[in-house]
Short mmCIF file of C-alpha atoms and ligand atoms in Angstrom, two decimals:
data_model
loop_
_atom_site.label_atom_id
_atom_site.label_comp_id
_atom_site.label_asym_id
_atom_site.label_seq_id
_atom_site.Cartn_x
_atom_site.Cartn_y
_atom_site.Cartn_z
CA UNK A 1 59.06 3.02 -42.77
CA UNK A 2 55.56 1.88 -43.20
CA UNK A 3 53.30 5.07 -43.77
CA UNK A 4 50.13 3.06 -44.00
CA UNK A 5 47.12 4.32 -41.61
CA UNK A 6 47.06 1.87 -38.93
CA UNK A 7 42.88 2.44 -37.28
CA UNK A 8 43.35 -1.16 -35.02
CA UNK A 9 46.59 0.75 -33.44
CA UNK A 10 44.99 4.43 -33.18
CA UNK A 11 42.25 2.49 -31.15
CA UNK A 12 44.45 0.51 -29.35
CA UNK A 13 46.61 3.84 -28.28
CA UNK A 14 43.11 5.67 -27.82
CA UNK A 15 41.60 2.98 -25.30
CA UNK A 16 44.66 2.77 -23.55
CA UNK A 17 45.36 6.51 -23.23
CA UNK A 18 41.56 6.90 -22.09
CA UNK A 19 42.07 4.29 -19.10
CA UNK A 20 44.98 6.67 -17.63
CA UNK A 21 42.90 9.93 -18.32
CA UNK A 22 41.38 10.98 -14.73
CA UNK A 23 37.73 12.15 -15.29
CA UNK A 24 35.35 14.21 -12.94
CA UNK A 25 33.13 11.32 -12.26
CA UNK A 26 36.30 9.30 -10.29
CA UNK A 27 36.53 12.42 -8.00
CA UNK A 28 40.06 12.89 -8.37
CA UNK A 29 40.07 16.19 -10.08
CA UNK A 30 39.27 18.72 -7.20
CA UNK A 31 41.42 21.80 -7.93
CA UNK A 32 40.47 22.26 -11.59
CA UNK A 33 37.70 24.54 -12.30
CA UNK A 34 36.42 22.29 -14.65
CA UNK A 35 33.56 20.07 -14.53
CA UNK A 36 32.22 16.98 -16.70
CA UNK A 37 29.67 18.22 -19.11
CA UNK A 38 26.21 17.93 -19.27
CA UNK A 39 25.15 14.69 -21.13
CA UNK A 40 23.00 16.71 -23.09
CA UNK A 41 26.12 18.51 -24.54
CA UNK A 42 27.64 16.05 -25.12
CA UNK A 43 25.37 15.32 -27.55
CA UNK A 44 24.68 18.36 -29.29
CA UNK A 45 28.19 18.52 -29.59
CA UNK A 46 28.80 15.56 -30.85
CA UNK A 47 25.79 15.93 -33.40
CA UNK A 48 26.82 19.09 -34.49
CA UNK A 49 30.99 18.29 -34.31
CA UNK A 50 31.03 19.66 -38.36
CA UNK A 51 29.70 22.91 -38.01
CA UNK A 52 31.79 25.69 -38.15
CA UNK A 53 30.87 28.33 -35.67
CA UNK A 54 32.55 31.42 -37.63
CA UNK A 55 30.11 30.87 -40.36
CA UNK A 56 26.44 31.53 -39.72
CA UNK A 57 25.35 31.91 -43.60
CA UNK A 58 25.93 28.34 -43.73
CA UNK A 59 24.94 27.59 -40.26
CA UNK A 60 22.05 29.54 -38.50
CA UNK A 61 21.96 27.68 -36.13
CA UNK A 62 24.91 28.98 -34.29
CA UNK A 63 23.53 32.27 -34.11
CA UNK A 64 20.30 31.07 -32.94
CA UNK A 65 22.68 29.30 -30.29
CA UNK A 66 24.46 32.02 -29.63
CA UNK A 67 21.40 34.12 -29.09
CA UNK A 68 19.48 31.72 -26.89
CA UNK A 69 22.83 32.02 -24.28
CA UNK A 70 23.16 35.24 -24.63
CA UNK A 71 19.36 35.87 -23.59
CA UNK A 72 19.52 32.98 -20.91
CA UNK A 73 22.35 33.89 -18.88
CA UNK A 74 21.95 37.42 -19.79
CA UNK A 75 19.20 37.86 -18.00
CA UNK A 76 20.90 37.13 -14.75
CA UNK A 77 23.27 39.31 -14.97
CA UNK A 78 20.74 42.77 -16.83
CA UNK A 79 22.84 42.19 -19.45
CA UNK A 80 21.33 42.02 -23.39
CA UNK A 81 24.58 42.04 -25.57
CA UNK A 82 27.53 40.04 -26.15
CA UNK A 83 29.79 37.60 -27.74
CA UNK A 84 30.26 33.52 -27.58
CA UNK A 85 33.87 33.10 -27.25
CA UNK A 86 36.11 29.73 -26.91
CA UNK A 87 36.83 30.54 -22.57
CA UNK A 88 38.07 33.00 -20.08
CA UNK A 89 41.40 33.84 -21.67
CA UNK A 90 39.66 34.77 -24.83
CA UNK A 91 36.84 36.61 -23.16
CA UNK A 92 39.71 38.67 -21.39
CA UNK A 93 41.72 39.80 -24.23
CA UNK A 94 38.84 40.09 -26.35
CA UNK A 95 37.71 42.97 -24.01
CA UNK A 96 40.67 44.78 -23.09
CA UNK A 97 40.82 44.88 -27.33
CA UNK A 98 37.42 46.36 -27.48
CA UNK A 99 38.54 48.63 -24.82
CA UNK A 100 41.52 49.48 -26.22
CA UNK A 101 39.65 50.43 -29.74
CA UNK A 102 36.89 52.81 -27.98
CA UNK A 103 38.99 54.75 -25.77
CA UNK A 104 39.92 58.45 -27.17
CA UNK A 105 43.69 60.26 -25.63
CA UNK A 106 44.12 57.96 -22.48
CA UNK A 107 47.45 55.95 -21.57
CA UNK A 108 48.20 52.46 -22.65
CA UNK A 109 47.54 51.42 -19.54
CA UNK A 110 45.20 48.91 -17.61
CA UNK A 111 44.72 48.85 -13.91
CA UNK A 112 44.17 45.98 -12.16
CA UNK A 113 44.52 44.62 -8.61
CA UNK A 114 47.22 42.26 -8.24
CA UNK A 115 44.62 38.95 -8.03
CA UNK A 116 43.72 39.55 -11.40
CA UNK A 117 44.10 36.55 -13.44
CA UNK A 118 47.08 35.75 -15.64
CA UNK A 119 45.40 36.21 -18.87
CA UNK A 120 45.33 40.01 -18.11
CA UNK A 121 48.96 39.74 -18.54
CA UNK A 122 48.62 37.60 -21.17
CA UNK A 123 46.47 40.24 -23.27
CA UNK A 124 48.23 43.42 -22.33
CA UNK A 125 51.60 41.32 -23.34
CA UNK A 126 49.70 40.93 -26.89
CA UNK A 127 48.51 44.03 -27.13
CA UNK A 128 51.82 46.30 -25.64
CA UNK A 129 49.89 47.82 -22.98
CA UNK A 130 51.22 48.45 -19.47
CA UNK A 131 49.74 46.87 -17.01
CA UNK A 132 49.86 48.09 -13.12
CA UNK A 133 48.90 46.00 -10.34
CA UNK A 134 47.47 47.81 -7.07
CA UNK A 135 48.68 45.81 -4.54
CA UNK A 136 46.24 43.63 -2.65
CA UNK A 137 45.68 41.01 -0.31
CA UNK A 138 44.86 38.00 -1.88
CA UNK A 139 41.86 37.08 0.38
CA UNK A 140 40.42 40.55 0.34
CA UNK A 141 38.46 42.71 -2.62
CA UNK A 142 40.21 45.62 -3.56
CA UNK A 143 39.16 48.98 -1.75
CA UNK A 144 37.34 51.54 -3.99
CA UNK A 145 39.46 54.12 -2.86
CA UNK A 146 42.65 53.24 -3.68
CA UNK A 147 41.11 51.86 -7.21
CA UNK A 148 40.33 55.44 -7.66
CA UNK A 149 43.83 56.70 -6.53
CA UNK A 150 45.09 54.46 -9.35
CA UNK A 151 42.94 55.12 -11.76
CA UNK A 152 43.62 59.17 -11.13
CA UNK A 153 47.37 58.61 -11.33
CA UNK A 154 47.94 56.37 -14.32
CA UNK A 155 44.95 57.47 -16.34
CA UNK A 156 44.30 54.13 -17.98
CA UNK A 157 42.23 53.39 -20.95
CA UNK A 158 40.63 50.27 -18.99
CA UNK A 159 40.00 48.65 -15.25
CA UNK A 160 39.65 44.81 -14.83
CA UNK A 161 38.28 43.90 -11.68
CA UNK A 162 37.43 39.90 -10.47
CA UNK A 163 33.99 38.08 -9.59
CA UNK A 164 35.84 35.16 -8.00
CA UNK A 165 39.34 35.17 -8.53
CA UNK A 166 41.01 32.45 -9.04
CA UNK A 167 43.62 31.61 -6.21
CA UNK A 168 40.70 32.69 -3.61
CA UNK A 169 37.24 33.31 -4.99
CA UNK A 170 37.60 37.29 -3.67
CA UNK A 171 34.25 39.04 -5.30
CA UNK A 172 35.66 43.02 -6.07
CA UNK A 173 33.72 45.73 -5.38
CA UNK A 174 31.62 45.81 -9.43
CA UNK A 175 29.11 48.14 -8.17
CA UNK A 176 31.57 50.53 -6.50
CA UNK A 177 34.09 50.22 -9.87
CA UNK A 178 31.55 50.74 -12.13
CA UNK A 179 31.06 54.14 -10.04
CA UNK A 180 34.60 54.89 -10.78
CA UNK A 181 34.90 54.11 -14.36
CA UNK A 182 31.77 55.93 -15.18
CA UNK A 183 33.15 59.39 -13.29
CA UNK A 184 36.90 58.90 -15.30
CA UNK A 185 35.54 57.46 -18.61
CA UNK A 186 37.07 54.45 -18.42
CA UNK A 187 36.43 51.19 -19.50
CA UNK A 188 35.64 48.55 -16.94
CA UNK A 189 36.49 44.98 -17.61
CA UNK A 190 34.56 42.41 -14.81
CA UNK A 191 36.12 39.40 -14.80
CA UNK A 192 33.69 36.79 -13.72
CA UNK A 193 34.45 33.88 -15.48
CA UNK A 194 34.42 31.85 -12.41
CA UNK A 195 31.93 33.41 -10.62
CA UNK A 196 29.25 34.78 -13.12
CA UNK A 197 27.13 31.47 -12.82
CA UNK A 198 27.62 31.85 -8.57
CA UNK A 199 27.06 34.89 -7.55
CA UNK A 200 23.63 36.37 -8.32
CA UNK A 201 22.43 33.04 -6.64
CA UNK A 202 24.52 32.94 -4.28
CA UNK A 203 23.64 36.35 -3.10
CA UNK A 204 19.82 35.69 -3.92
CA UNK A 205 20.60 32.88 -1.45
CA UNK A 206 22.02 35.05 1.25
CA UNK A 207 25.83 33.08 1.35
CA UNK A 208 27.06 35.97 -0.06
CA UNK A 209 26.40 40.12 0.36
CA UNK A 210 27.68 41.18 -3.17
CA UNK A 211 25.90 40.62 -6.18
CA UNK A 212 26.44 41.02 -10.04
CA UNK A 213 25.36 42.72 -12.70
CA UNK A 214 25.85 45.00 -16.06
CA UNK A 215 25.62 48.11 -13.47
CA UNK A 216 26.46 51.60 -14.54
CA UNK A 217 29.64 52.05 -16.16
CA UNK A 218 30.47 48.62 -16.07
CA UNK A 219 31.64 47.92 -19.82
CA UNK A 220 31.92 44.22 -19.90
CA UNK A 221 31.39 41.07 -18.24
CA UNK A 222 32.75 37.44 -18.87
CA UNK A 223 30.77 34.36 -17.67
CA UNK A 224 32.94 30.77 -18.45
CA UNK A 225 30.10 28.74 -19.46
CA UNK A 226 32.78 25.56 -19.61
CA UNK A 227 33.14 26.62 -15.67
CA UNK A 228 30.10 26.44 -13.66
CA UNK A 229 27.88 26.32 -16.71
CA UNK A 230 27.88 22.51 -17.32
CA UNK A 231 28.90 22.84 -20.83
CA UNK A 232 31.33 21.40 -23.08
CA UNK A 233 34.88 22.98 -23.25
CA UNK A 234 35.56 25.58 -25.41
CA UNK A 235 33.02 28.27 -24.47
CA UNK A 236 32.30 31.70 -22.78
CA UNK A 237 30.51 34.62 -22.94
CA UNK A 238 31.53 37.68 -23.18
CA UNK A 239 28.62 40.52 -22.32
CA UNK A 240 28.87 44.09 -23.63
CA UNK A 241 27.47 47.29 -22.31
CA UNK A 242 26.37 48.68 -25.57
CA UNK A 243 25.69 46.86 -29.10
CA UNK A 244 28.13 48.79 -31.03
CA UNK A 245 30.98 47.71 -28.56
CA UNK A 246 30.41 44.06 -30.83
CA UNK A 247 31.34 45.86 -33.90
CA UNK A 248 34.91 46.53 -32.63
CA UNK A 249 35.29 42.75 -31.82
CA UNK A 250 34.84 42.12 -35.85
CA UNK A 251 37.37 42.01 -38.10
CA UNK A 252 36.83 42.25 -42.51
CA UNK A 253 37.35 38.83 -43.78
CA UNK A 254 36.25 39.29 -47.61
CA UNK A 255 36.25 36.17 -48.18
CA UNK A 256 33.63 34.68 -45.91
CA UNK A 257 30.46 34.61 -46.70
CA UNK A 258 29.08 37.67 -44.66
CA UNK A 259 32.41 39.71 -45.49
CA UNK A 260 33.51 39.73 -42.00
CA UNK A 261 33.99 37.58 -38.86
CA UNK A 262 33.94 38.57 -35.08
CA UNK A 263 35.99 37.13 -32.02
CA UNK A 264 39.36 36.23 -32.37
CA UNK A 265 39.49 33.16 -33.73
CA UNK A 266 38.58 31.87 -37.15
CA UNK A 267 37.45 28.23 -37.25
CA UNK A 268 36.13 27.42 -33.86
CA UNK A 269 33.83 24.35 -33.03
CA UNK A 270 30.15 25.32 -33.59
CA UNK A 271 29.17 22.25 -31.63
CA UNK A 272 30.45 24.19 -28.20
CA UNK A 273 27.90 27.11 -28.34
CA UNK A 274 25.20 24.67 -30.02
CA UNK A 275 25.72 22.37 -26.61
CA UNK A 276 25.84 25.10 -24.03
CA UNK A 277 22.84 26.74 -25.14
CA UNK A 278 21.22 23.34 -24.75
CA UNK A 279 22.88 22.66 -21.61
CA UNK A 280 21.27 26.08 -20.46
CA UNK A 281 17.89 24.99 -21.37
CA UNK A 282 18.48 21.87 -20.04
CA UNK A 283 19.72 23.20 -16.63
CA UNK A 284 17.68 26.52 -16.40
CA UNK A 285 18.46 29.84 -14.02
CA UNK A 286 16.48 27.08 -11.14
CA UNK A 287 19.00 24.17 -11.92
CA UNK A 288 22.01 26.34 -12.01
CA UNK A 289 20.80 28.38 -8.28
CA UNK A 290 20.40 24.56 -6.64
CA UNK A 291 23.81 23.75 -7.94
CA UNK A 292 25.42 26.79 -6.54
CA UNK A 293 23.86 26.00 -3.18
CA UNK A 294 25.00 22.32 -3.05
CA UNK A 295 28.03 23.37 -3.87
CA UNK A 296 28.87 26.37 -1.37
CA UNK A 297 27.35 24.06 0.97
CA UNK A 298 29.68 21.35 0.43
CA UNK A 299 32.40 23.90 0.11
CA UNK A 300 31.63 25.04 3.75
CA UNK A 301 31.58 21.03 4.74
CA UNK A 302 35.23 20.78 3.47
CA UNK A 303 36.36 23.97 5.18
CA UNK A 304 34.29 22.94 8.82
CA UNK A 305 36.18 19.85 8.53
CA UNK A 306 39.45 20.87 7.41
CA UNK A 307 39.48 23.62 10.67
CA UNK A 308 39.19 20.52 12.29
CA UNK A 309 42.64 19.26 11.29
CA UNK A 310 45.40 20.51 13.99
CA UNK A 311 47.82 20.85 11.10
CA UNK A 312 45.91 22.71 8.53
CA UNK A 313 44.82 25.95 8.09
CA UNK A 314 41.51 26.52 6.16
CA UNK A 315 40.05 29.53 4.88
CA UNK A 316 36.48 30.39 5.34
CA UNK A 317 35.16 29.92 1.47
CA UNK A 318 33.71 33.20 -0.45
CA UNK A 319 32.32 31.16 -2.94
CA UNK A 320 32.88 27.17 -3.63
CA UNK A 321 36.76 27.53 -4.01
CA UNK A 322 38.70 25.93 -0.60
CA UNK A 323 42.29 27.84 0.12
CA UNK A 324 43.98 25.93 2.77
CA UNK A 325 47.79 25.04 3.88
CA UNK A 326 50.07 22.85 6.35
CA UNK A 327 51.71 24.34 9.08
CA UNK A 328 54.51 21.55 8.44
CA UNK A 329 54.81 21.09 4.73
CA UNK A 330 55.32 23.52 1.95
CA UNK A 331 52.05 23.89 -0.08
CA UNK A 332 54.64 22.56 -3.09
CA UNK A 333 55.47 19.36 -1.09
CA UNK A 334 51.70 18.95 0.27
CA UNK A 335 50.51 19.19 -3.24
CA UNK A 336 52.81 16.35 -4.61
CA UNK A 337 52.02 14.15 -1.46
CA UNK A 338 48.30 14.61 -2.86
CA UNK A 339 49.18 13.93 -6.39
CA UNK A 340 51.24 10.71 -5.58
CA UNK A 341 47.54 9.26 -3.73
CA UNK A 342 46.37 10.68 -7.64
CA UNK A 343 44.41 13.74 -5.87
CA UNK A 344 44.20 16.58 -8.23
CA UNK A 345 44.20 19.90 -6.54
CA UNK A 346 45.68 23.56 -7.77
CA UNK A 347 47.79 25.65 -6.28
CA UNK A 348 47.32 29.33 -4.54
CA UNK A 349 50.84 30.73 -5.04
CA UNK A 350 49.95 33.85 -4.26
CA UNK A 351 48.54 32.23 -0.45
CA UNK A 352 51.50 29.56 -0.32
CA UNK A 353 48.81 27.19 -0.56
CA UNK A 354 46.93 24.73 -2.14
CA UNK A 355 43.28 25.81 -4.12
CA UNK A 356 40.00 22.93 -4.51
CA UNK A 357 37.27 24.31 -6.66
CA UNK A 358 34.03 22.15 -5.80
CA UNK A 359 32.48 21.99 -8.53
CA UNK A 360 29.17 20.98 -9.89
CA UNK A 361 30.52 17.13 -9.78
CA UNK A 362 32.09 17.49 -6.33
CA UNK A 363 30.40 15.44 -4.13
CA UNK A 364 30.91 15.02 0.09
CA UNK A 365 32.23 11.73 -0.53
CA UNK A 366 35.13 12.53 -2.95
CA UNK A 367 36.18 15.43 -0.35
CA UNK A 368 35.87 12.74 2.53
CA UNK A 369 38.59 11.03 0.49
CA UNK A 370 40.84 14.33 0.53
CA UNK A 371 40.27 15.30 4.32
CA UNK A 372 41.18 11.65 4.70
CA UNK A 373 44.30 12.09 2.52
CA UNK A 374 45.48 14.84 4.29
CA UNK A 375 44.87 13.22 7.96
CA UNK A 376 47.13 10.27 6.63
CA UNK A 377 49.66 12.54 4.72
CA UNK A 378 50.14 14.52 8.78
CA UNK A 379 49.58 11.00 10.67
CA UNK A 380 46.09 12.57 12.66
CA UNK A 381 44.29 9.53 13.13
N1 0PR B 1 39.49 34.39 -15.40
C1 0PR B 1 39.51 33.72 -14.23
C2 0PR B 1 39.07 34.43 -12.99
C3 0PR B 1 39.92 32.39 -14.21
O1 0PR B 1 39.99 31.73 -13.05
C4 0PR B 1 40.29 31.76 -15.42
C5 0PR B 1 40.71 30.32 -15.49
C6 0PR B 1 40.26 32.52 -16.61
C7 0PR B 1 39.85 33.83 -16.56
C8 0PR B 1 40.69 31.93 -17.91
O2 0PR B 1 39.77 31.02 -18.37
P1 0PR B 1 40.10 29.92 -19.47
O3 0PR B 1 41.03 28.94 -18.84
O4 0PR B 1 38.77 29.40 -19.84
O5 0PR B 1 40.74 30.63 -20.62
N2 0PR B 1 41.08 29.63 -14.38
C9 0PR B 1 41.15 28.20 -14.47
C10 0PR B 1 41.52 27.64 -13.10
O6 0PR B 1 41.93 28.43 -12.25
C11 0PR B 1 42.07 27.66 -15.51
C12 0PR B 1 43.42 28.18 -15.46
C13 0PR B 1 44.26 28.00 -14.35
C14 0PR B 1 43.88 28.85 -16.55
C15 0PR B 1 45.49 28.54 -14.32
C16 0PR B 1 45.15 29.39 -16.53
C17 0PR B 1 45.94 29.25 -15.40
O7 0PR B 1 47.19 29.82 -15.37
O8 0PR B 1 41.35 26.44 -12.93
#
């Protein structure tokens, strides 16, 4: 076997392999709540591909990063602490951790309406807590009242609620949660790792009546900046009420320079907070609110046309995120007849149907080609 390092067939592999890799710019990837990042980060990340975000003794600049986000998209949101973290799944865990740690002779328990996203499961798996699902329809928030009723009868150590869930875009009631965690002492999760970088404009905008924000007795607040941020993937923020709620994040690590580290991964690409915070500058709080317009405005394009279509049903959009369905296929067999014309939408199990997240690269002409797809795929001419 020859074990020599072979660089003309890793590039041969690697050009190949990158002319069968869909990217955002083709307009084939509609259902994914990712976007193509900001040239800008692609830069910074690329410059700054060595550093090591979990050390900022040798690297300053990753707190200085780290800082300039958490200021930046802070501000939107009244919030002034928090923590860069790798996405939405770490963001979640990370905070249902911290919970976890500050609460004092409650059950192991989180309450969460059933549109929660999986990673809720995924962190209460890791950490052996129970979590119970109020049952809730998938297009609607969940009611304040019965969040209480729950929260009364299991007496859980933590709440997660959803800014923009992810099979629907459903904004829960923050404000009214926050209400209820404050009165029970609990800690309130908001996920709003979809919609954190939609909403305040959005409702600044007047699309959409609920806003966001660090109110009272919300605890946390995730905001996927690798989502509608722009920036490179891996990286999210997660926003704490109070400073000291960062201490419980950080774990000793004697061996690193500072003694400790915080987050919970080690290693992690320094480059990814580096770019976003440039991306943020880049973009600013004015960039970001025209891109949330042009999108929900596009959003309510594909919907207008898709009600349209005899055999589809189309739900009015919350925020940029399409929910729609045939009344002769299955959403499974409608989403393969998409992916076989190499159309890249998600599905909304939870709706039987299929999910397309316009996102900052979505244009009107790449949905033209899927309202198109779908008039061939049920022979409307
Ligand atoms: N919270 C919400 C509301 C989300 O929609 C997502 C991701 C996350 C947290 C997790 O974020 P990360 O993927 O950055 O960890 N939703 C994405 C989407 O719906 C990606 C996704 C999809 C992740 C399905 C897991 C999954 O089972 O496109």
């Amino acid at each position: 076997m020859n074990t020599a390092g072979n660089p003309e067939k890793a590039r041969r592999w690697l050009e190949e392999a990158r002319s069968r890799t869909p990217h955002h710019s083709d307009g084939s990837i509609l259902g994914s709540m990712t976007t193509a990042p900001h040239p800008i980060g692609v830069e910074a990340f690329k410059e700054f591909i060595h550093v090591n975000g979990n050390d900022p003794v040798i690297y300053p600049v990753v707190e200085e990063a780290s800082r300039i986000l958490i200021e930046g998209v802070g501000a939107l949101l009244g919030a002034e602490h928090g923590i860069h973290t790798s996405g939405g799944t770490e963001s979640n865990i990370l905070a249902l951790y911290i919970g976890r740690r500050i609460s004092r002779g409650r059950e192991n328990t989180v309450v969460a309406p059933s549109s929660v996203h999986r990673s809720i499961d995924k962190a209460c798996l890791l950490m052996g807590c129970r979590l119970v699902k109020i049952p809730v329809d998938p297009l609607k928030p969940v009611d304040p009242g019965v969040l209480e009723e729950y929260v009364r009868k299991h007496k859980p150590f933590a709440v997660v609620v959803t800014a923009g869930t992810t099979e629907a875009g459903v904004v829960d009631p923050v404000k009214e949660a926050g209400e209820i965690a404050e009165e029970h002492g609990v800690f309130l999760h908001v996920d709003a790792a979809y919609g954190g970088l939609l909403i305040p404009f959005l409702h600044r905008r007047g699309y959409l009546a609920e806003d966001l924000r660090m109110y009272p007795g919300v605890s946390s607040i995730s905001v996927d900046m690798h989502k509608n941020g722009c920036a490179p993937i891996p990286s999210s923020i997660l926003f704490l009420s109070r400073r000291d709620y960062i201490e419980e994040a950080c774990f000793e690590m004697e061996y690193m320079p500072r003694g400790r580290s915080c987050g919970l991964l080690g290693t992690r690409p320094g480059g990814a907070v580096i770019a976003a915070a440039a991306v943020f500058m880049t973009i600013g709080a004015k960039g970001y609110e025209e891109n949330a317009v042009r999108m929900m405005e596009n959003a309510l394009y594909l919907h207008e046309n898709l009600s349209h279509l005899p055999m589809i049903t189309s739900y009015k959009p919350i925020l940029p995120l399409n929910v729609f369905k045939s009344t002769i296929y299955t959403y499974e067999e409608l989403f393969k007849a998409l992916l076989d014309r190499k159309l890249y939408v998600y599905k909304s199990p939870s709706l039987q149907a299929l999910r397309v997240v316009v996102m900052p690269h979505v244009e009107k002409a790449h949905l033209d080609r899927l309202i198109n797809a779908l008039k061939s795929i049920h022979g409307v001419q």
